[in-house]
Amino acid sequence: MKKLLDLITEEMEQAFAKAGYDGKYARVTLSNRPDLCEYQCNGAMAAAKEYHKAPIMIADAVVEALEGTRILQDVQAVNPGFINLKVNAEFLSSYLNGMLEDERLGYEKTDAPETIMIDYGGPNVAKPLHVGHLRSAIIGESVKRIARFAGHRVIGDVHLGDWGLQMGLIITELKERKPGLGYFDEAYEGDYPEEAPFTIAELEEIYPTASGKSKEDASYKEAAMQATFQLQQGRRGYQALLKHILNVSVADLKRNYANLNVDFDLWKGESDVQPYIPDMVQEMRDKGYAHMSDGALVVDIREESDTKEVPPCMILKSDGASLYTTTDLATIVERMKLYHPDRIVYVVDKRQEMHFVQVFRCARKCGLVTEDTRLQFLGFGTMNGKDGKPFKTREGGVMRLQYLLSDINEEMLKKIQESRPMSEEEAEEIAKVVGLSAVKYGDLSNQASKDYIFDVDRFTSSEGNTGPYILYTVVRIKSILKKYGEQGGEAADARIMECENESEKALMRELARFNSVMENVYEELAPHKICAYIYDLANAFNRFYHETSILGTEEEARKHSRIRLLVLTRRVLETCMDLLGFEAPERM
Ligand code: ARG
């Protein structure tokens, strides 16, 4: 469906033309004086210069030309030349009926679908998930859903960090504990067991232990670095251990992400792309892009317009080892080969921006991507505690994701139990669903690039700009619709009638904005704009609800119309919530 604002603008263009003025002056915007009008057009002011006339004369002529309009009502020219507009109530309700009939609520799919890869999550295998990974998962998941809803082919890749020193540390610690295992015997040529020689609980304990030891004991650290090197050189037993570590950890990660309503199409990692490195590096050398500098292999990527120093992109260290950049470049090679993306979006902590500037420039310079492949860094800010400093546990340690989520759930449970009597089981179930909305909305309602303060109390509140407030609104609608059904009501074929009062019209206008909001949300990959929209929509609905009787409406047709308006409000809210990655319970 065309956007409401575009329809209004077209109507104004015709009126300008009919009055003898150029349609380019007809641009319409939302009113900044909602007490006077809903939309406004200031074009007469600009046109006055071209036509050497008083703006009010032009405005008057345009208003006259609007005589008989089906789209607008209460059109007024006011000094010095503004045109104040309201949308015609009948036209507005027919627009909403169009939305009701359309399964996409009037938001059209793109006619130029692209293949878009989203690189998000980025957990490091065997290390606990921390709050930074939470942001990547929440934002990335939403961006993925937004792009998919726009009609693109979208592939989400978790891009595991499974190629670093943590692997060597785990191997070293395992060797210390179970030296007899075949994995450590270099002479062994047989098969290795299917079963991992550790559980997830052990693995979670092994990494911090090993990491602690390596900080105290230089020879232990040396051993871990050696093990990492041998693993990366392909030592059989270590490769087999890597597989076990991956299997055990990925199973656990999948559980954790499922609890967050986050899922990935690809579970690839840094280790998967290592085979691409030798050829990629060879080609960079052959084509003269890479050169030696202080023993390391680098690619220069400075550009004339740089205002700050962009260091060369390092491809191989002097000992021949590859780096984080090398792995990201090889990942681009693999992605281009297997998936031919038109665009790759990286949802990563903004402190890694320079790394991505280097990777993107190097990929372009060395021809790893085609000229029109878009590489986009979507950097997010830090989640801080109430003191404005990076989030810590009460004891001052790095905040693990699990703790943070259980903090939220605990607080949510308390609030829910206070709200009405219910069984322990039901309360826990609801707390989980509402808690997730609190975390996700709390995060997504901020522009991604900004730092924000994680405030358990505020996020779990049912009032204000929060996830639970949105859920309360949806649950309120659901319960009215349920009651209506129980009373034997049936409005499936009913149409939304012309609005009767201001708050009803305001709700209708919010609903009609849906396609225009979504278009902008996709363009900017900006989930926070969905939050801002549903907050406005929920407010408009609640105002309407408080001023209007719904089930008590006398006139049958009017009652049905209001029910259909509720159905539409619920669908728009639920569609938006789904794009943000959370849902509402049946009751709260
Ligand atoms: N594993 C990395 C980290 O924890 C994030 C990975 C981001 N994605 C990428 N392609 N580099 O910091």
Coordinates of C-alpha atoms in Angstrom, one line a residue, residues 33-413:
R33 CA 1.2 22.0 16.0
P34 CA -1.0 18.9 16.8
D35 CA -3.4 21.2 18.6
L36 CA -4.2 22.9 15.2
C37 CA -3.9 20.3 12.6
E38 CA -2.6 16.8 11.8
Y39 CA -0.4 17.6 8.8
Q40 CA 0.9 20.7 7.3
C41 CA 2.3 22.1 4.0
N42 CA 4.5 25.1 4.0
G43 CA 5.1 25.1 0.2
A44 CA 3.2 28.4 -0.4
M45 CA 5.9 30.2 1.4
A46 CA 8.6 28.9 -1.0
A47 CA 6.3 29.3 -4.0
A48 CA 5.8 33.0 -3.2
K49 CA 9.3 33.7 -4.2
E50 CA 9.0 32.1 -7.6
Y51 CA 5.6 33.5 -8.4
H52 CA 6.1 37.0 -6.8
K53 CA 2.8 36.7 -4.9
A54 CA 1.9 36.9 -1.2
P55 CA 2.1 33.4 0.3
I56 CA -1.4 33.6 1.7
M57 CA -2.8 34.2 -1.8
I58 CA -1.2 31.0 -3.0
A59 CA -2.3 29.1 0.1
D60 CA -5.9 30.3 -0.4
A61 CA -5.9 29.2 -4.0
V62 CA -4.6 25.8 -3.1
V63 CA -7.2 25.4 -0.4
E64 CA -9.9 26.3 -2.9
A65 CA -8.5 23.8 -5.4
L66 CA -9.0 21.2 -2.7
E67 CA -12.7 21.6 -2.8
G68 CA -14.3 18.2 -2.9
T69 CA -11.2 16.3 -1.8
R70 CA -11.8 12.7 -0.6
I71 CA -8.5 12.5 1.2
L72 CA -8.4 15.6 3.3
Q73 CA -10.8 17.6 5.6
D74 CA -10.7 20.8 7.6
V75 CA -8.2 22.3 5.2
Q76 CA -7.2 25.9 6.2
A77 CA -4.9 28.5 4.9
V78 CA -3.5 30.6 7.7
N79 CA -1.2 33.6 7.8
P80 CA 1.4 34.1 6.6
G81 CA 0.8 31.2 4.2
F82 CA 0.7 27.9 6.0
I83 CA -1.8 25.2 4.9
N84 CA -3.1 23.2 7.8
L85 CA -4.5 19.8 7.0
K86 CA -6.5 16.9 8.5
V87 CA -6.9 13.6 7.0
N88 CA -10.5 12.7 6.0
A89 CA -12.0 10.4 8.6
E90 CA -13.7 8.2 6.1
F91 CA -10.6 7.9 4.0
L92 CA -8.5 7.1 7.1
S93 CA -10.9 4.2 8.0
S94 CA -10.8 2.8 4.5
Y95 CA -7.0 2.9 4.6
L96 CA -7.1 0.9 7.9
N97 CA -9.5 -1.6 6.3
G98 CA -6.9 -2.0 3.5
M99 CA -4.3 -2.8 6.2
L100 CA -6.6 -5.3 7.8
E101 CA -7.0 -7.2 4.6
D102 CA -3.3 -7.3 3.9
E103 CA -1.3 -9.9 5.7
R104 CA 1.7 -7.5 5.6
L105 CA -0.4 -4.7 7.1
G106 CA 0.3 -2.5 4.1
Y107 CA 4.1 -2.7 4.1
E108 CA 5.2 -4.0 0.7
K109 CA 8.0 -6.4 0.1
T110 CA 11.0 -4.9 -1.7
D111 CA 11.0 -5.4 -5.4
A112 CA 14.8 -5.8 -5.5
P113 CA 15.6 -8.6 -3.0
E114 CA 19.2 -8.9 -1.9
T115 CA 21.2 -11.5 -0.2
I116 CA 22.3 -10.1 3.2
M117 CA 24.5 -11.8 5.7
I118 CA 24.4 -10.7 9.3
D119 CA 27.4 -11.4 11.4
Y120 CA 26.3 -11.3 15.0
G121 CA 26.5 -13.1 18.4
G122 CA 30.2 -13.7 18.0
P123 CA 30.5 -15.8 21.2
N124 CA 33.9 -17.1 22.1
V125 CA 33.8 -20.9 22.4
A126 CA 34.3 -22.3 25.9
K127 CA 34.3 -18.8 27.5
P128 CA 31.2 -17.7 29.3
L129 CA 28.9 -15.3 27.4
H130 CA 29.1 -11.8 28.9
V131 CA 26.9 -8.8 28.5
G132 CA 28.7 -7.5 25.4
H133 CA 27.6 -10.6 23.6
L134 CA 24.1 -10.0 24.8
R135 CA 23.9 -6.7 22.8
S136 CA 25.2 -8.3 19.7
A137 CA 22.7 -11.1 19.9
I138 CA 19.7 -8.9 20.6
I139 CA 20.5 -6.2 18.0
G140 CA 21.7 -8.7 15.4
E141 CA 18.6 -10.8 15.8
S142 CA 16.3 -7.8 15.3
V143 CA 18.2 -6.5 12.3
K144 CA 18.0 -10.0 10.8
R145 CA 14.2 -10.1 11.2
I146 CA 13.8 -6.5 9.9
A147 CA 15.7 -7.3 6.7
R148 CA 13.8 -10.5 6.2
F149 CA 10.5 -8.8 6.7
A150 CA 11.5 -6.2 4.1
G151 CA 11.7 -9.2 1.7
H152 CA 15.4 -9.9 1.5
R153 CA 17.2 -13.2 1.7
V154 CA 18.9 -13.0 5.0
I155 CA 21.5 -15.3 6.5
G156 CA 22.5 -15.0 10.1
D157 CA 25.9 -16.3 11.0
V158 CA 27.0 -16.6 14.6
H159 CA 30.7 -16.4 13.7
L160 CA 32.1 -18.3 16.7
G161 CA 35.4 -17.2 18.2
D162 CA 37.0 -20.6 18.1
W163 CA 40.6 -20.0 17.0
G164 CA 42.3 -18.1 19.8
L165 CA 44.5 -18.7 22.7
Q166 CA 41.6 -20.0 24.8
M167 CA 41.7 -23.2 22.8
G168 CA 45.4 -23.7 23.6
L169 CA 44.6 -23.0 27.3
I170 CA 41.9 -25.6 27.4
I171 CA 44.1 -28.2 25.7
T172 CA 47.0 -27.4 28.1
E173 CA 44.8 -27.8 31.2
L174 CA 43.2 -31.0 29.9
K175 CA 46.7 -32.4 29.3
E176 CA 47.6 -31.6 32.9
R177 CA 44.5 -33.3 34.2
K178 CA 44.3 -36.3 31.9
P179 CA 47.8 -36.8 30.4
G180 CA 47.0 -40.4 29.4
L181 CA 44.4 -39.4 26.8
G182 CA 45.2 -40.5 23.3
Y183 CA 44.8 -36.9 22.0
F184 CA 48.2 -36.0 23.5
D185 CA 50.1 -38.9 22.1
E186 CA 51.7 -37.7 18.9
A187 CA 52.4 -41.2 17.7
Y188 CA 48.8 -42.3 17.9
E189 CA 47.2 -42.8 14.5
G190 CA 43.9 -44.5 15.3
D191 CA 40.5 -43.0 15.6
Y192 CA 39.4 -40.8 18.6
P193 CA 36.3 -41.5 20.7
E194 CA 33.0 -39.9 19.7
E195 CA 32.4 -38.9 23.2
A196 CA 34.1 -35.7 24.5
P197 CA 36.4 -36.3 27.5
F198 CA 34.7 -33.5 29.5
T199 CA 31.2 -32.1 30.1
I200 CA 30.0 -28.5 29.7
A201 CA 30.3 -28.0 33.4
E202 CA 33.9 -29.1 33.4
L203 CA 34.7 -27.1 30.3
E204 CA 33.2 -23.9 31.9
E205 CA 35.5 -24.5 34.9
I206 CA 38.6 -25.5 32.9
Y207 CA 38.8 -22.2 30.9
P208 CA 38.9 -19.8 33.9
T209 CA 41.3 -22.1 35.8
A210 CA 43.7 -22.3 32.8
S211 CA 43.4 -18.6 32.2
G212 CA 44.2 -17.9 35.8
K213 CA 47.2 -20.2 35.8
S214 CA 48.6 -18.7 32.7
K215 CA 48.7 -15.3 34.3
E216 CA 50.8 -16.6 37.2
D217 CA 53.0 -19.1 35.5
A218 CA 55.0 -18.1 32.5
S219 CA 55.8 -21.7 31.5
Y220 CA 52.2 -22.6 31.6
K221 CA 51.4 -19.7 29.3
E222 CA 54.2 -20.8 27.0
A223 CA 52.7 -24.3 26.8
A224 CA 49.3 -22.9 26.0
M225 CA 50.7 -20.7 23.2
Q226 CA 52.6 -23.7 21.9
A227 CA 49.4 -25.8 22.0
T228 CA 47.5 -23.1 20.1
F229 CA 50.2 -23.0 17.5
Q230 CA 50.2 -26.8 17.1
L231 CA 46.4 -26.8 16.9
Q232 CA 46.6 -24.1 14.2
Q233 CA 49.2 -26.1 12.3
G234 CA 46.8 -29.0 12.2
R235 CA 48.0 -31.4 14.9
R236 CA 45.6 -34.3 14.7
G237 CA 44.9 -34.9 18.4
Y238 CA 44.3 -31.2 19.0
Q239 CA 42.0 -30.9 16.0
A240 CA 40.0 -33.8 17.5
L241 CA 39.9 -32.0 20.8
L242 CA 38.8 -28.8 19.1
K243 CA 35.9 -30.7 17.6
H244 CA 34.9 -31.9 21.1
I245 CA 35.1 -28.5 22.6
L246 CA 33.0 -27.1 19.7
N247 CA 30.3 -29.7 20.0
V248 CA 29.9 -29.4 23.7
S249 CA 30.0 -25.6 23.7
V250 CA 27.8 -25.1 20.7
A251 CA 25.1 -27.4 22.3
D252 CA 25.2 -25.1 25.3
L253 CA 25.2 -21.9 23.3
K254 CA 22.2 -23.1 21.3
R255 CA 20.3 -23.5 24.6
N256 CA 21.3 -20.1 25.8
Y257 CA 20.4 -18.4 22.6
A258 CA 17.1 -20.2 22.4
N259 CA 16.2 -18.8 25.8
L260 CA 16.8 -15.3 24.3
N261 CA 14.7 -16.2 21.3
V262 CA 17.8 -15.8 19.1
D263 CA 18.7 -18.2 16.4
F264 CA 21.3 -18.5 13.6
D265 CA 21.2 -20.0 10.2
L266 CA 24.9 -20.7 10.2
W267 CA 27.0 -21.9 13.1
K268 CA 30.3 -21.2 11.4
G269 CA 33.4 -20.0 13.2
E270 CA 36.9 -18.7 12.8
S271 CA 38.3 -22.2 12.6
D272 CA 36.2 -23.0 9.5
V273 CA 37.8 -20.4 7.3
Q274 CA 41.5 -21.3 8.1
P275 CA 41.8 -23.4 4.9
Y276 CA 41.2 -20.3 2.8
I277 CA 44.1 -18.4 4.3
P278 CA 47.1 -19.8 2.3
D279 CA 45.6 -19.1 -1.1
M280 CA 44.3 -15.7 -0.1
V281 CA 47.7 -14.7 1.3
Q282 CA 49.5 -16.0 -1.8
E283 CA 47.2 -14.0 -4.1
M284 CA 47.8 -10.8 -2.0
R285 CA 51.5 -11.3 -2.5
D286 CA 51.3 -12.2 -6.2
K287 CA 49.2 -9.3 -7.1
G288 CA 51.5 -7.0 -5.1
Y289 CA 48.9 -5.8 -2.5
A290 CA 50.8 -7.2 0.4
H291 CA 54.4 -6.4 1.3
M292 CA 56.8 -7.1 4.1
S293 CA 57.2 -4.6 6.9
D294 CA 59.4 -5.3 9.9
G295 CA 59.1 -9.0 9.2
A296 CA 55.3 -8.9 9.0
L297 CA 53.2 -9.2 5.9
V298 CA 50.9 -6.1 5.6
V299 CA 48.6 -4.3 3.2
D300 CA 48.6 -0.5 3.1
I301 CA 45.1 0.9 3.3
R302 CA 45.6 4.5 4.0
E303 CA 43.4 6.9 2.0
E304 CA 44.1 10.5 1.3
S305 CA 41.0 11.8 2.9
D306 CA 41.9 10.1 6.3
T307 CA 41.8 12.5 9.1
K308 CA 43.1 10.0 11.6
E309 CA 45.8 7.4 11.3
V310 CA 44.7 4.1 9.8
P311 CA 47.5 1.6 10.4
P312 CA 48.3 -1.0 7.7
C313 CA 46.3 -4.1 7.8
M314 CA 48.5 -6.9 9.2
I315 CA 48.0 -10.2 7.4
L316 CA 50.7 -12.4 8.9
K317 CA 52.9 -11.8 12.0
S318 CA 56.7 -12.3 11.7
D319 CA 56.4 -15.8 13.0
G320 CA 53.9 -16.6 10.2
A321 CA 50.9 -16.7 12.5
S322 CA 47.6 -15.3 11.2
L323 CA 45.5 -12.7 13.1
Y324 CA 42.0 -11.6 13.8
T325 CA 42.1 -9.5 10.6
T326 CA 43.3 -12.5 8.6
T327 CA 40.5 -14.6 9.8
D328 CA 37.9 -11.9 9.1
L329 CA 39.3 -11.5 5.6
A330 CA 39.2 -15.3 5.0
T331 CA 35.6 -15.3 6.2
I332 CA 34.8 -12.7 3.5
V333 CA 36.4 -15.0 0.9
E334 CA 34.3 -17.9 2.1
R335 CA 31.1 -15.9 2.3
M336 CA 31.5 -14.5 -1.3
K337 CA 32.2 -18.0 -2.6
L338 CA 29.4 -19.9 -0.9
Y339 CA 26.6 -17.3 -0.5
H340 CA 27.3 -14.4 -2.9
P341 CA 26.0 -11.7 -0.5
D342 CA 25.2 -8.3 -1.8
R343 CA 25.8 -7.0 1.7
I344 CA 27.4 -8.1 4.9
V345 CA 26.4 -6.4 8.2
Y346 CA 28.6 -6.8 11.3
V347 CA 26.9 -6.3 14.6
V348 CA 29.9 -5.8 16.9
D349 CA 31.1 -3.6 19.8
K350 CA 31.9 -0.2 18.4
R351 CA 35.3 -0.4 20.0
Q352 CA 36.2 -2.8 17.2
E353 CA 35.5 -0.2 14.6
M354 CA 39.1 0.3 13.5
H355 CA 39.5 -3.4 13.0
F356 CA 36.6 -3.4 10.6
V357 CA 37.8 -0.3 8.8
Q358 CA 41.0 -2.2 8.1
V359 CA 39.3 -5.4 7.1
F360 CA 36.8 -3.6 4.7
R361 CA 39.4 -1.5 3.0
C362 CA 41.8 -4.5 2.7
A363 CA 39.0 -6.7 1.3
R364 CA 38.2 -4.0 -1.3
K365 CA 41.7 -3.3 -2.3
C366 CA 42.6 -6.9 -2.7
G367 CA 39.4 -7.6 -4.7
L368 CA 37.9 -10.1 -2.2
V369 CA 34.5 -8.5 -2.8
T370 CA 32.9 -7.2 -5.9
E371 CA 32.7 -3.4 -6.3
D372 CA 29.0 -3.3 -5.3
T373 CA 29.2 -5.6 -2.3
R374 CA 28.3 -3.5 0.7
L375 CA 30.3 -4.1 3.9
Q376 CA 28.7 -2.4 6.8
F377 CA 29.8 -2.1 10.4
L378 CA 26.9 -1.7 12.9
G379 CA 28.8 -0.8 16.0
F380 CA 27.0 -0.8 19.3
G381 CA 27.9 1.0 22.5
T382 CA 28.6 -0.3 26.0
M383 CA 26.0 -1.5 28.4
N384 CA 26.8 0.2 31.7
G385 CA 25.6 -0.3 35.3
K386 CA 23.7 2.4 37.2
D387 CA 27.0 4.0 38.2
G388 CA 27.6 4.7 34.5
K389 CA 30.6 2.3 34.4
P390 CA 30.7 -1.0 32.5
F391 CA 28.5 -3.6 34.0
K392 CA 30.0 -5.7 36.8
T393 CA 28.6 -8.3 39.2
R394 CA 28.0 -7.3 42.8
E395 CA 31.4 -8.8 43.6
G396 CA 33.0 -6.7 40.9
G397 CA 33.7 -9.5 38.4
V398 CA 32.8 -9.5 34.7
M399 CA 29.0 -9.8 34.4
R400 CA 28.0 -13.1 33.0
L401 CA 24.9 -13.1 30.8
Q402 CA 23.2 -15.7 33.0
Y403 CA 23.4 -13.6 36.1
L404 CA 22.1 -10.6 34.4
L405 CA 19.1 -12.5 33.1
S406 CA 18.4 -14.1 36.4
D407 CA 18.5 -10.7 38.1
I408 CA 15.9 -9.5 35.7
N409 CA 13.7 -12.6 36.1
E410 CA 13.8 -12.4 39.8
E411 CA 12.7 -8.8 39.8
M412 CA 10.0 -9.5 37.3
L413 CA 8.7 -12.4 39.3

